[in-house]
mmCIF file of C-alpha atoms in Angstrom:
data_model
loop_
_atom_site.group_PDB
_atom_site.id
_atom_site.type_symbol
_atom_site.label_atom_id
_atom_site.label_comp_id
_atom_site.label_asym_id
_atom_site.label_seq_id
_atom_site.Cartn_x
_atom_site.Cartn_y
_atom_site.Cartn_z
ATOM 1 C CA UNK W 1 84.032 249.115 235.946
ATOM 2 C CA UNK W 2 82.163 250.651 232.763
ATOM 3 C CA UNK W 3 81.713 249.629 229.000
ATOM 4 C CA UNK W 4 82.124 252.370 226.632
ATOM 5 C CA UNK W 5 80.323 252.065 223.523
ATOM 6 C CA UNK W 6 82.866 252.804 220.326
ATOM 7 C CA UNK W 7 79.674 253.861 218.239
ATOM 8 C CA UNK W 8 78.161 256.668 220.242
ATOM 9 C CA UNK W 9 80.033 256.956 223.531
ATOM 10 C CA UNK W 10 77.638 255.839 225.740
ATOM 11 C CA UNK W 11 78.744 254.166 228.880
ATOM 12 C CA UNK W 12 77.332 251.412 231.138
ATOM 13 C CA UNK W 13 78.049 250.163 234.376
ATOM 14 C CA UNK W 14 79.086 246.538 234.276
ATOM 15 C CA UNK W 15 80.483 245.904 237.610
ATOM 16 C CA UNK W 16 83.572 243.672 238.247
ATOM 17 C CA UNK W 17 83.488 240.244 236.800
ATOM 18 C CA UNK W 18 85.350 237.523 238.786
ATOM 19 C CA UNK W 19 85.169 233.673 239.408
ATOM 20 C CA UNK W 20 86.556 233.207 242.967
ATOM 21 C CA UNK W 21 86.948 229.971 244.841
ATOM 22 C CA UNK W 22 84.642 228.790 247.487
ATOM 23 C CA UNK W 23 87.781 229.613 249.653
ATOM 24 C CA UNK W 24 88.037 233.193 248.394
ATOM 25 C CA UNK W 25 84.183 233.690 248.757
ATOM 26 C CA UNK W 26 84.689 232.907 252.576
ATOM 27 C CA UNK W 27 87.847 235.055 253.070
ATOM 28 C CA UNK W 28 85.676 237.926 251.256
ATOM 29 C CA UNK W 29 82.523 237.439 253.382
ATOM 30 C CA UNK W 30 85.206 237.331 256.677
ATOM 31 C CA UNK W 31 86.637 240.599 255.655
ATOM 32 C CA UNK W 32 83.623 242.237 254.408
ATOM 33 C CA UNK W 33 81.895 245.197 256.574
ATOM 34 C CA UNK W 34 78.426 243.588 256.515
ATOM 35 C CA UNK W 35 75.445 245.319 258.581
ATOM 36 C CA UNK W 36 74.412 243.792 261.497
ATOM 37 C CA UNK W 37 72.133 241.304 261.802
ATOM 38 C CA UNK W 38 70.890 238.543 259.706
ATOM 39 C CA UNK W 39 70.691 238.568 255.902
ATOM 40 C CA UNK W 40 67.118 238.665 254.596
ATOM 41 C CA UNK W 41 66.684 235.808 251.864
ATOM 42 C CA UNK W 42 63.451 235.451 249.940
ATOM 43 C CA UNK W 43 62.461 232.726 247.277
ATOM 44 C CA UNK W 44 60.137 234.419 244.792
ATOM 45 C CA UNK W 45 58.816 232.094 242.472
ATOM 46 C CA UNK W 46 57.701 233.683 239.228
ATOM 47 C CA UNK W 47 56.994 233.551 235.568
ATOM 48 C CA UNK W 48 58.772 236.792 234.681
ATOM 49 C CA UNK W 49 62.179 237.046 236.584
ATOM 50 C CA UNK W 50 62.888 239.944 234.224
ATOM 51 C CA UNK W 51 60.214 241.924 235.755
ATOM 52 C CA UNK W 52 61.276 241.210 239.439
ATOM 53 C CA UNK W 53 64.750 243.151 238.471
ATOM 54 C CA UNK W 54 62.838 246.462 237.953
ATOM 55 C CA UNK W 55 60.585 246.582 241.153
ATOM 56 C CA UNK W 56 61.711 248.808 243.465
ATOM 57 C CA UNK W 57 61.398 246.666 246.408
ATOM 58 C CA UNK W 58 64.125 244.738 244.954
ATOM 59 C CA UNK W 59 66.592 247.546 244.268
ATOM 60 C CA UNK W 60 70.196 246.408 245.347
ATOM 61 C CA UNK W 61 69.055 242.615 245.684
ATOM 62 C CA UNK W 62 70.910 239.791 244.253
ATOM 63 C CA UNK W 63 69.435 237.346 242.258
ATOM 64 C CA UNK W 64 70.432 233.665 241.852
ATOM 65 C CA UNK W 65 69.769 231.729 238.682
ATOM 66 C CA UNK W 66 70.378 228.927 236.965
ATOM 67 C CA UNK W 67 72.912 229.806 234.412
ATOM 68 C CA UNK W 68 75.870 227.521 232.521
ATOM 69 C CA UNK W 69 79.354 226.548 233.662
ATOM 70 C CA UNK W 70 80.510 229.296 231.003
ATOM 71 C CA UNK W 71 79.055 232.264 232.536
ATOM 72 C CA UNK W 72 76.716 232.746 229.094
ATOM 73 C CA UNK W 73 73.336 231.686 228.384
ATOM 74 C CA UNK W 74 72.827 229.436 225.825
ATOM 75 C CA UNK W 75 69.146 227.661 224.585
ATOM 76 C CA UNK W 76 70.856 224.468 223.783
ATOM 77 C CA UNK W 77 74.680 222.907 223.788
ATOM 78 C CA UNK W 78 74.879 223.700 220.232
ATOM 79 C CA UNK W 79 74.729 227.404 220.499
ATOM 80 C CA UNK W 80 78.118 229.149 220.617
ATOM 81 C CA UNK W 81 79.458 232.684 221.848
ATOM 82 C CA UNK W 82 79.378 234.166 218.205
ATOM 83 C CA UNK W 83 75.924 233.424 218.326
ATOM 84 C CA UNK W 84 75.563 236.815 220.439
ATOM 85 C CA UNK W 85 73.541 238.023 222.984
ATOM 86 C CA UNK W 86 70.797 239.045 220.920
ATOM 87 C CA UNK W 87 69.212 235.614 221.354
ATOM 88 C CA UNK W 88 69.091 236.207 225.203
ATOM 89 C CA UNK W 89 65.599 238.040 223.952
ATOM 90 C CA UNK W 90 63.956 235.281 222.696
ATOM 91 C CA UNK W 91 64.524 232.632 225.507
ATOM 92 C CA UNK W 92 62.114 233.094 228.427
ATOM 93 C CA UNK W 93 64.264 230.934 231.176
ATOM 94 C CA UNK W 94 65.672 232.279 234.088
ATOM 95 C CA UNK W 95 69.197 232.937 233.254
ATOM 96 C CA UNK W 96 68.782 234.816 230.177
ATOM 97 C CA UNK W 97 66.139 237.010 231.643
ATOM 98 C CA UNK W 98 68.592 237.746 234.364
ATOM 99 C CA UNK W 99 71.303 238.425 231.886
ATOM 100 C CA UNK W 100 69.231 241.158 230.415
ATOM 101 C CA UNK W 101 68.721 242.803 233.214
ATOM 102 C CA UNK W 102 72.170 244.071 232.923
ATOM 103 C CA UNK W 103 73.115 243.674 229.259
ATOM 104 C CA UNK W 104 76.114 245.387 229.332
ATOM 105 C CA UNK W 105 77.932 242.810 231.827
ATOM 106 C CA UNK W 106 76.553 240.189 229.395
ATOM 107 C CA UNK W 107 78.290 241.665 226.565
ATOM 108 C CA UNK W 108 81.404 242.038 228.798
ATOM 109 C CA UNK W 109 81.328 238.196 229.720
ATOM 110 C CA UNK W 110 81.051 237.307 225.967
ATOM 111 C CA UNK W 111 83.431 239.685 224.648
ATOM 112 C CA UNK W 112 85.795 241.058 226.874
ATOM 113 C CA UNK W 113 86.885 238.626 229.478
ATOM 114 C CA UNK W 114 90.076 236.932 229.321
ATOM 115 C CA UNK W 115 90.174 233.167 228.500
ATOM 116 C CA UNK W 116 93.237 230.872 227.367
ATOM 117 C CA UNK W 117 95.216 234.076 226.845
ATOM 118 C CA UNK W 118 93.061 235.669 224.404
ATOM 119 C CA UNK W 119 89.996 238.120 225.140
ATOM 120 C CA UNK W 120 86.484 236.993 224.709
ATOM 121 C CA UNK W 121 84.641 233.298 224.607
ATOM 122 C CA UNK W 122 84.578 231.509 221.149
ATOM 123 C CA UNK W 123 83.434 227.953 220.333
ATOM 124 C CA UNK W 124 86.759 226.787 220.624
ATOM 125 C CA UNK W 125 87.427 229.120 223.622
ATOM 126 C CA UNK W 126 85.342 229.242 226.448
ATOM 127 C CA UNK W 127 85.076 229.470 230.466
ATOM 128 C CA UNK W 128 84.686 225.932 232.278
ATOM 129 C CA UNK W 129 83.896 226.856 235.937
ATOM 130 C CA UNK W 130 83.694 223.037 236.712
ATOM 131 C CA UNK W 131 86.767 222.024 235.029
ATOM 132 C CA UNK W 132 88.444 222.310 238.622
ATOM 133 C CA UNK W 133 86.307 219.776 240.110
ATOM 134 C CA UNK W 134 86.266 217.528 237.117
ATOM 135 C CA UNK W 135 89.809 217.405 236.915
ATOM 136 C CA UNK W 136 89.788 216.445 240.820
ATOM 137 C CA UNK W 137 87.178 213.584 240.520
ATOM 138 C CA UNK W 138 87.977 212.249 236.803
ATOM 139 C CA UNK W 139 91.111 213.555 235.724
ATOM 140 C CA UNK W 140 89.852 215.425 232.983
ATOM 141 C CA UNK W 141 88.174 219.105 232.190
ATOM 142 C CA UNK W 142 85.067 217.365 230.289
ATOM 143 C CA UNK W 143 85.901 218.878 227.384
ATOM 144 C CA UNK W 144 86.700 215.948 225.166
ATOM 145 C CA UNK W 145 82.734 216.270 224.391
ATOM 146 C CA UNK W 146 82.823 217.791 220.874
ATOM 147 C CA UNK W 147 80.319 215.396 218.911
ATOM 148 C CA UNK W 148 77.279 216.863 217.730
ATOM 149 C CA UNK W 149 73.606 215.768 219.077
ATOM 150 C CA UNK W 150 74.285 216.082 222.886
ATOM 151 C CA UNK W 151 73.862 213.331 225.386
ATOM 152 C CA UNK W 152 76.321 210.502 226.600
ATOM 153 C CA UNK W 153 78.055 207.914 224.565
ATOM 154 C CA UNK W 154 78.271 204.213 225.985
ATOM 155 C CA UNK W 155 81.980 204.409 225.125
ATOM 156 C CA UNK W 156 82.333 207.492 226.863
ATOM 157 C CA UNK W 157 85.326 207.731 229.395
ATOM 158 C CA UNK W 158 84.202 210.858 231.638
ATOM 159 C CA UNK W 159 81.835 210.904 234.547
ATOM 160 C CA UNK W 160 80.523 214.437 232.810
ATOM 161 C CA UNK W 161 81.179 216.303 229.983
ATOM 162 C CA UNK W 162 80.992 219.873 229.414
ATOM 163 C CA UNK W 163 80.100 221.684 226.108
ATOM 164 C CA UNK W 164 79.187 225.239 225.595
ATOM 165 C CA UNK W 165 78.751 225.520 228.969
ATOM 166 C CA UNK W 166 76.201 223.092 229.564
ATOM 167 C CA UNK W 167 77.129 219.560 231.342
ATOM 168 C CA UNK W 168 76.005 216.107 230.444
ATOM 169 C CA UNK W 169 76.066 212.862 231.971
ATOM 170 C CA UNK W 170 73.558 209.944 233.005
ATOM 171 C CA UNK W 171 72.695 208.340 236.215
ATOM 172 C CA UNK W 172 75.394 205.786 236.742
ATOM 173 C CA UNK W 173 77.958 208.033 235.994
ATOM 174 C CA UNK W 174 76.707 210.450 238.212
ATOM 175 C CA UNK W 175 76.499 208.141 241.070
ATOM 176 C CA UNK W 176 79.990 207.335 240.540
ATOM 177 C CA UNK W 177 81.037 211.249 240.336
ATOM 178 C CA UNK W 178 79.176 211.532 243.944
ATOM 179 C CA UNK W 179 81.040 208.404 245.228
ATOM 180 C CA UNK W 180 84.248 209.588 244.305
ATOM 181 C CA UNK W 181 83.726 213.183 245.531
ATOM 182 C CA UNK W 182 82.208 212.039 249.238
ATOM 183 C CA UNK W 183 85.779 209.470 248.963
ATOM 184 C CA UNK W 184 87.826 212.845 248.175
ATOM 185 C CA UNK W 185 86.294 214.828 251.387
ATOM 186 C CA UNK W 186 86.443 212.306 253.868
#
């Protein structure tokens, strides 16, 4: 797929955005026409992951980086999609650096994907890729956390809360989440 600028007509490849389930990924992998032999996997520790994207030996490589559950990159839980993608340039962490290696795709994830029956993400309408897990384990999608300041309240009922792509919890709640998850998987 392509993103076309309304200003100058420039066209940029953005790939296809999707959020498949683990079972869907397994189906796709089983049906894929893969080259023979094992996959080549490398762990490359670097302070500048952005620079790795332009190195010839990584052409066609897949990079795995930390990210938020809304497929966007924010420096803190108070940031919202309306803040735009330009702030990625000022955040030296791996998520924004990887997003900037494909800036047109970052624009698509911000402004052009369907969310909640509308197009684009906003402060009140965001992807929550952890919602299914949280619904299964705690009975809510975790989005009840709307107060400022971040962190976890003593009175909070949820084991994990989600705000602007960030998840928040504490050790006792995470232990309970793990206990419930193990119980569900048995």
